[in-house]
Amino acid sequence: MLFLSTPCHAFDLYMEDIPDPGLKKLHGSDEKGWSFWDMLERSFKIDTEKFNGKSSFGEVLAREMSVNVGYTTAVRSIKQSNKDGNSPKEIVKQSFTQTIGFNGLSPYYGRVTFYQYADPNYQQGYEPDFSYSFGVANYAPDTLSIEYSNYGGNRLSPKDGEEFTDLNQGTITTTYRFEVPEDIVHLLHPDDEARILGWTSYNLTPEYQPGKWWKQWFGLGVSVPIWGNISAWAQGNIYPDSSQTTTGDPDFTYGFGYYDWSPGGFILAYSSYAPNGFPWGNSGKDGDFFDGSFFFGYNLDLQAIWEFLTGRDNGRKRDKASKTRPPWGPRYMEW
């Protein structure tokens, strides 16, 4: 099932210069009035200050690129046939990933992830050899993001009936992020200065099944800090056209874990993209906790590696701003 075989896509989004995690609010009581044009400027303005001509091309790449290596395993086994439809057996879906991203023109980014499956004979047609995404990704409150992602059955060496990639099978997502009102925050978190990030998104897939076009759905989510780098998140989904959905489309998704997205940091997290159904629904969606998966990832410190290889490591400590992030965003944000 797709949610078991490709859950790592939840951990693939990249961003430069995320502040350290925390709970304390940064804005005061003298906030400016809201402006649509100010929001657009915050959302799409390119950060050019870091390109001052003092760094070599190699130094810029080491600073602005991100590399994450990861391992994902399903919680429980499923009975599945091999890629030829034969020899069914009980297997625990497992995969290894390498994700390479570039965010030098922040907030504009690009990313590609390569997958290796523990048992390649049981790789299904919808399980990709690689996935990719690009777009404008903002994670501070009161900003817009516009992104394209493709997690379809992309093949590095396509055979008959397969494609290198099909752009129509990707998804275009527009996301608006906001701070959850304080009255609601106080119900969810004991810290008086806690901040909780919320978001709403609109998603559009041009060809979601062969010959079937323009699937759309809306998402509403929230990320709740727990302690340090530990946080939890959840998102509910609404599908305007029920004829476009199947029992595999979740009513909600969720996850929790330890997230350190700085260079040299690691991630250990659980997530569920199973067909979870709302208790009041009658859709037949029966996902549960054991339909989720665990992800362990490590972020390479490319800048430290570059300094070591070129002999430019002066031994001084330097700031290690996060270059990668989960889709629900950090909980300590700059406006």
XYZ file of C-alpha atoms in Angstrom:
335
model
C 0.000 0.000 0.000
C 1.281 3.451 -0.863
C 1.207 4.849 2.619
C 3.449 2.022 3.790
C 5.917 2.030 0.946
C 6.605 5.720 0.457
C 6.067 7.420 3.806
C 9.458 9.141 3.711
C 8.084 11.933 1.554
C 6.913 13.561 4.773
C 10.477 14.322 5.669
C 11.813 15.692 2.428
C 11.113 19.427 2.433
C 14.042 21.780 2.777
C 14.552 25.320 4.010
C 17.530 27.506 4.905
C 18.067 29.493 8.109
C 15.348 28.181 10.376
C 15.837 29.543 13.929
C 16.495 27.169 16.802
C 13.380 25.526 18.255
C 11.635 27.270 21.102
C 8.328 28.408 22.457
C 8.718 32.096 23.201
C 6.916 34.586 21.015
C 9.006 36.960 18.942
C 6.447 39.629 18.126
C 5.240 42.289 20.528
C 2.055 44.181 21.020
C 2.975 46.838 18.415
C 2.312 44.646 15.403
C 1.496 46.325 12.104
C -1.874 45.980 10.465
C -2.251 43.104 8.031
C -1.499 43.813 4.369
C -1.988 41.405 1.467
C 0.942 42.934 -0.423
C 3.225 42.674 2.612
C 2.290 39.014 2.848
C 3.179 38.462 -0.817
C 6.522 40.221 -0.325
C 7.351 38.026 2.656
C 6.329 34.954 0.677
C 8.221 35.481 -2.583
C 11.169 37.768 -1.828
C 14.559 36.156 -2.500
C 17.198 36.399 0.219
C 20.223 37.819 -1.626
C 22.260 39.057 1.348
C 24.187 35.787 1.675
C 25.568 36.106 -1.853
C 28.152 38.812 -1.183
C 30.877 37.545 -3.507
C 33.147 36.510 -0.644
C 32.440 32.781 -0.942
C 33.637 30.427 -3.658
C 31.206 28.352 -5.713
C 32.095 25.247 -3.680
C 31.501 27.048 -0.403
C 28.103 28.275 -1.601
C 27.059 24.754 -2.619
C 28.225 23.286 0.708
C 26.303 25.958 2.574
C 23.112 25.910 0.536
C 22.752 22.220 -0.325
C 21.146 19.652 1.962
C 21.668 15.900 2.020
C 19.623 13.538 4.175
C 20.043 9.771 4.345
C 17.153 7.836 5.815
C 15.569 4.507 6.599
C 11.822 3.837 6.778
C 10.059 0.744 8.077
C 6.388 -0.078 8.345
C 5.070 -0.933 11.799
C 3.535 -4.238 10.749
C 3.764 -6.677 7.882
C 1.359 -7.059 4.991
C 0.770 -9.865 2.500
C 1.840 -8.741 -0.935
C 2.727 -10.236 -4.323
C 5.947 -9.411 -6.129
C 6.163 -6.941 -9.013
C 5.009 -9.661 -11.435
C 1.915 -10.404 -9.362
C 3.268 -13.759 -8.146
C 4.652 -15.386 -4.976
C 2.602 -13.556 -2.327
C 4.194 -13.463 1.113
C 4.202 -11.547 4.386
C 6.685 -8.680 4.214
C 7.502 -5.591 6.254
C 7.884 -2.720 3.816
C 11.284 -1.078 4.260
C 13.205 1.431 2.179
C 16.393 3.488 2.213
C 16.466 7.043 0.900
C 18.955 9.700 -0.119
C 17.556 13.213 -0.474
C 19.447 16.060 -2.122
C 18.098 19.589 -1.980
C 19.177 23.103 -2.938
C 17.704 26.186 -1.328
C 20.228 28.860 -2.298
C 17.518 31.137 -3.705
C 15.432 30.894 -0.553
C 12.451 30.590 -0.440
C 12.745 28.954 -3.890
C 13.987 25.387 -3.677
C 14.396 22.082 -5.513
C 14.736 18.545 -4.170
C 15.096 14.959 -5.380
C 14.887 11.740 -3.340
C 16.168 8.324 -4.448
C 14.679 5.109 -3.031
C 16.152 1.655 -2.544
C 13.783 -1.053 -1.308
C 14.849 -3.756 1.099
C 13.219 -6.365 -1.162
C 13.269 -4.871 -4.696
C 11.347 -7.848 -6.102
C 8.319 -6.598 -4.170
C 8.520 -2.989 -5.331
C 5.073 -2.073 -6.632
C 4.253 -0.024 -9.717
C 3.285 3.015 -7.656
C 6.496 2.894 -5.604
C 9.014 5.300 -7.158
C 12.716 4.923 -7.878
C 12.882 8.653 -7.256
C 10.611 11.540 -6.324
C 11.068 15.263 -6.689
C 9.587 18.614 -5.823
C 10.253 22.290 -6.356
C 8.613 25.615 -5.723
C 8.366 28.456 -3.243
C 8.320 27.185 0.334
C 7.689 29.515 3.265
C 7.198 28.289 6.807
C 6.710 31.476 8.817
C 3.183 32.556 9.757
C 1.216 34.714 7.326
C 3.006 33.472 4.201
C 2.062 31.548 1.084
C 3.835 28.546 -0.422
C 3.338 27.158 -3.917
C 4.934 23.779 -4.618
C 4.881 20.931 -7.106
C 5.684 17.386 -5.940
C 5.710 14.065 -7.768
C 5.720 10.770 -5.838
C 4.315 8.663 -8.682
C 5.858 5.526 -10.161
C 8.929 7.345 -11.489
C 11.560 5.003 -12.976
C 15.259 5.639 -13.537
C 15.333 2.891 -16.212
C 11.746 2.531 -17.420
C 10.621 -0.731 -18.994
C 7.649 -1.360 -21.255
C 4.569 0.304 -19.794
C 6.656 2.479 -17.436
C 7.722 6.119 -17.678
C 10.693 8.087 -16.436
C 8.113 10.440 -14.943
C 4.635 11.769 -15.721
C 4.183 15.416 -14.779
C 0.399 15.026 -14.816
C 0.618 12.622 -11.866
C 2.237 15.219 -9.624
C 0.409 17.502 -7.205
C 0.359 21.291 -7.044
C -0.075 22.550 -3.476
C -0.760 26.072 -2.265
C -0.373 26.531 1.492
C -1.140 29.429 3.813
C 0.426 29.266 7.282
C -0.788 31.111 10.346
C -0.435 31.281 14.103
C -3.189 29.510 16.002
C -5.130 32.010 18.194
C -3.927 32.192 21.780
C -7.231 31.068 23.278
C -6.932 27.783 21.382
C -3.210 27.468 22.152
C -3.934 27.643 25.875
C -6.240 24.648 25.519
C -3.547 22.593 23.762
C -0.338 23.604 25.537
C 0.474 24.372 29.204
C 3.184 26.958 28.418
C 1.778 30.499 28.513
C 4.192 31.586 25.765
C 3.712 28.605 23.486
C 3.133 29.194 19.791
C 1.364 26.688 17.587
C 1.601 26.770 13.825
C -1.472 26.083 11.731
C -1.875 25.815 7.992
C -4.467 25.354 5.317
C -3.748 24.017 1.852
C -5.343 23.463 -1.524
C -4.101 20.486 -3.541
C -4.646 19.697 -7.207
C -3.528 16.593 -9.125
C -4.071 16.887 -12.902
C -4.372 13.142 -13.698
C -4.925 11.135 -10.538
C -5.833 7.931 -12.408
C -5.447 7.037 -16.094
C -8.035 9.104 -17.932
C -9.358 10.752 -14.753
C -8.485 14.394 -14.268
C -8.314 17.255 -11.777
C -8.558 15.708 -8.343
C -8.623 18.345 -5.642
C -8.745 18.414 -1.865
C -8.218 20.798 1.045
C -6.109 20.290 4.162
C -6.206 21.928 7.594
C -3.367 21.125 9.971
C -1.624 22.034 13.186
C 1.794 21.421 14.774
C 2.076 21.253 18.569
C 5.433 21.528 20.396
C 5.926 19.056 23.221
C 9.450 19.463 24.590
C 12.697 20.509 22.945
C 12.863 18.996 19.464
C 9.881 16.726 20.158
C 6.597 17.719 18.542
C 3.365 16.280 17.152
C 1.243 17.235 14.156
C -2.067 16.362 12.537
C -3.954 17.315 9.384
C -7.553 16.819 8.344
C -8.546 16.507 4.670
C -11.703 17.483 2.824
C -12.505 16.129 -0.647
C -15.128 18.269 -2.445
C -15.885 15.587 -5.037
C -16.369 12.203 -3.366
C -16.343 10.467 -6.764
C -12.637 11.251 -7.013
C -11.747 9.469 -3.768
C -11.194 5.876 -2.710
C -11.019 4.175 0.685
C -7.252 4.739 0.473
C -7.599 8.528 0.762
C -7.223 9.470 4.443
C -9.638 11.740 6.242
C -6.709 12.725 8.443
C -2.971 12.112 8.834
C -0.746 12.578 11.871
C 2.701 12.024 13.325
C 5.086 12.744 16.179
C 8.755 12.377 16.980
C 12.151 13.984 17.499
C 13.140 16.413 14.739
C 16.587 18.021 14.548
C 16.853 19.371 10.998
C 20.201 21.104 11.456
C 23.341 19.793 9.687
C 24.598 16.836 11.707
C 21.188 16.379 13.344
C 18.885 13.375 13.139
C 15.172 12.649 12.930
C 13.316 9.772 14.555
C 9.593 9.996 13.925
C 6.382 8.085 13.404
C 3.833 9.109 10.779
C 0.549 7.726 9.514
C -0.698 8.381 5.984
C -2.981 5.354 6.239
C -6.668 5.535 5.206
C -7.670 6.955 8.582
C -11.392 7.708 8.805
C -13.288 10.117 11.030
C -15.381 8.288 13.668
C -18.566 9.894 12.366
C -17.889 8.922 8.762
C -19.197 5.895 6.877
C -16.529 5.700 4.190
C -15.095 2.327 5.175
C -11.685 3.821 5.916
C -10.132 1.670 8.613
C -6.556 2.843 9.107
C -5.087 2.470 12.586
C -1.825 3.178 14.421
C -0.134 0.018 13.160
C -0.641 1.090 9.555
C 1.948 3.850 10.022
C 5.717 3.800 9.700
C 8.877 4.935 11.484
C 11.526 7.073 9.823
C 15.129 7.548 10.906
C 17.145 10.153 9.028
C 20.509 11.874 9.371
C 21.451 15.246 7.867
C 25.000 15.416 6.534
C 26.983 18.497 7.548
C 28.207 19.396 4.070
C 29.835 22.607 5.176
C 31.972 20.794 7.762
C 32.913 18.162 5.176
C 33.882 20.880 2.688
C 35.999 22.703 5.264
C 37.763 19.467 6.201
C 38.509 18.505 2.579
C 39.786 21.968 1.665
C 41.729 22.470 4.908
C 39.699 25.560 5.790
C 38.376 24.278 9.092
C 39.681 26.739 11.685
C 38.194 24.803 14.582
C 35.796 27.578 15.541
C 32.204 26.779 16.298
C 29.696 28.132 13.836
C 25.931 28.385 13.757
C 24.235 25.373 12.201
C 20.942 26.718 10.969
C 18.429 24.110 9.905
C 18.388 23.353 6.189
C 15.678 20.744 6.283
C 12.307 20.593 7.857
C 9.144 18.521 8.147
C 6.100 19.888 6.330
C 4.386 21.144 9.476
C 7.174 23.609 10.139
C 9.255 24.713 13.109
C 7.483 26.088 16.140
C 9.788 29.085 16.588
C 9.543 31.378 13.607
C 10.603 34.788 12.351
C 8.038 37.031 10.718
